Amino acid sequence: MERWVIMPVVMFIAACAQPASHSRQATDADATPATSEHATSPPRLHAAGPITANAALDDSGVLVLHVGEHSLRLNARNCREDIPPVVYCDEAVKLTVTSDDGRVRQVLPLEAIHVNREATFYRGELTDAFVRQGQTFVMADVNADGPEDLLIMTGRDGNYGGPSYDVFLFDAANRRYVHSPAFSELTVGYNGLFSIESGKLKVSATDGCCYHVFDVYEVRGGTPILIERVTEDRRNADAPRIVKERLVEGRMLEVKDP
């Protein structure tokens, strides 16, 4: 029988390294699908597997991608090499998202963006099988409401300076992307982009070799809620400590194994 002990909830966020700035390098766009389906044809949602595409900013700071039934056009200035193959831009950054049927056309102003010319776009499910390469654009249903949402790599606030994203949820009623601070926060301080399994979002954080935090979030009322946490502290090899917590009636409680 489990015994519940009230424990405080503490979010673990590791320090982030600041990337160096270098001169910008641009190459020609090169978009390719992950499957035999052509990237510019309207695919069935996930039916043919994920879609990937790569591209780079041209000398005028423009990048264009045609993926599935969507077109993405990025305009940016003050671009320079970040950590190859990533280019960082932080002036006049805007992304125009257009659907082939014309029902979606929206301009998203951004404070900054990291453009990975070797992993620019991914569309598909965010399972553990998804290879996280710091993709610039990700389209996936993150709030379990059906339509795909849009994630854009705008920072390096992940664990150890890893990618962090601004998450825009698709509002089907108004056919617009709406920024979500709550989902965006799940990309800060963690080891890479979250995975989604059985409707639950899973993230992890580490501090060195021996301290690990594994969090599980559940979407409730359109908001991600922390429902489970496992903390493994093995910094003292002679006395390792594993703490399990679960959400019970609005509080995170420690679960003691029998």
PDB file of N, CA, C and O in Angstrom, residues 20 60 90 108 158 204 223 228:
ATOM      1  N   ALA A  20      28.319  31.406 -29.408  1.00  0.00           N
ATOM      2  CA  ALA A  20      29.169  32.419 -30.009  1.00  0.00           C
ATOM      3  C   ALA A  20      28.546  32.912 -31.298  1.00  0.00           C
ATOM      4  O   ALA A  20      27.773  32.222 -31.939  1.00  0.00           O
ATOM      5  N   SER A  60      19.676  37.642 -48.909  1.00  0.00           N
ATOM      6  CA  SER A  60      18.784  38.718 -48.495  1.00  0.00           C
ATOM      7  C   SER A  60      18.014  38.374 -47.227  1.00  0.00           C
ATOM      8  O   SER A  60      17.127  39.127 -46.812  1.00  0.00           O
ATOM      9  N   ASP A  90      18.241  38.114 -35.408  1.00  0.00           N
ATOM     10  CA  ASP A  90      17.505  38.777 -34.333  1.00  0.00           C
ATOM     11  C   ASP A  90      16.990  40.164 -34.687  1.00  0.00           C
ATOM     12  O   ASP A  90      16.727  40.966 -33.798  1.00  0.00           O
ATOM     13  N   LEU A 108       3.726  35.753 -38.328  1.00  0.00           N
ATOM     14  CA  LEU A 108       4.127  35.641 -36.931  1.00  0.00           C
ATOM     15  C   LEU A 108       5.411  36.434 -36.713  1.00  0.00           C
ATOM     16  O   LEU A 108       6.479  36.032 -37.187  1.00  0.00           O
ATOM     17  N   GLY A 158      17.373  25.608 -23.514  1.00  0.00           N
ATOM     18  CA  GLY A 158      17.290  24.228 -23.065  1.00  0.00           C
ATOM     19  C   GLY A 158      18.462  23.902 -22.155  1.00  0.00           C
ATOM     20  O   GLY A 158      19.373  24.717 -21.945  1.00  0.00           O
ATOM     21  N   SER A 204      12.906  15.571 -19.658  1.00  0.00           N
ATOM     22  CA  SER A 204      13.919  15.206 -18.665  1.00  0.00           C
ATOM     23  C   SER A 204      14.948  16.321 -18.563  1.00  0.00           C
ATOM     24  O   SER A 204      15.138  17.107 -19.495  1.00  0.00           O
ATOM     25  N   THR A 223      -4.126  22.980 -21.154  1.00  0.00           N
ATOM     26  CA  THR A 223      -2.906  23.405 -20.468  1.00  0.00           C
ATOM     27  C   THR A 223      -2.128  22.197 -19.976  1.00  0.00           C
ATOM     28  O   THR A 223      -2.715  21.260 -19.422  1.00  0.00           O
ATOM     29  N   GLU A 228       3.523  13.898 -12.731  1.00  0.00           N
ATOM     30  CA  GLU A 228       4.439  12.885 -12.191  1.00  0.00           C
ATOM     31  C   GLU A 228       5.879  13.367 -12.340  1.00  0.00           C
ATOM     32  O   GLU A 228       6.242  13.978 -13.348  1.00  0.00           O
TER      33      GLU A 228
END
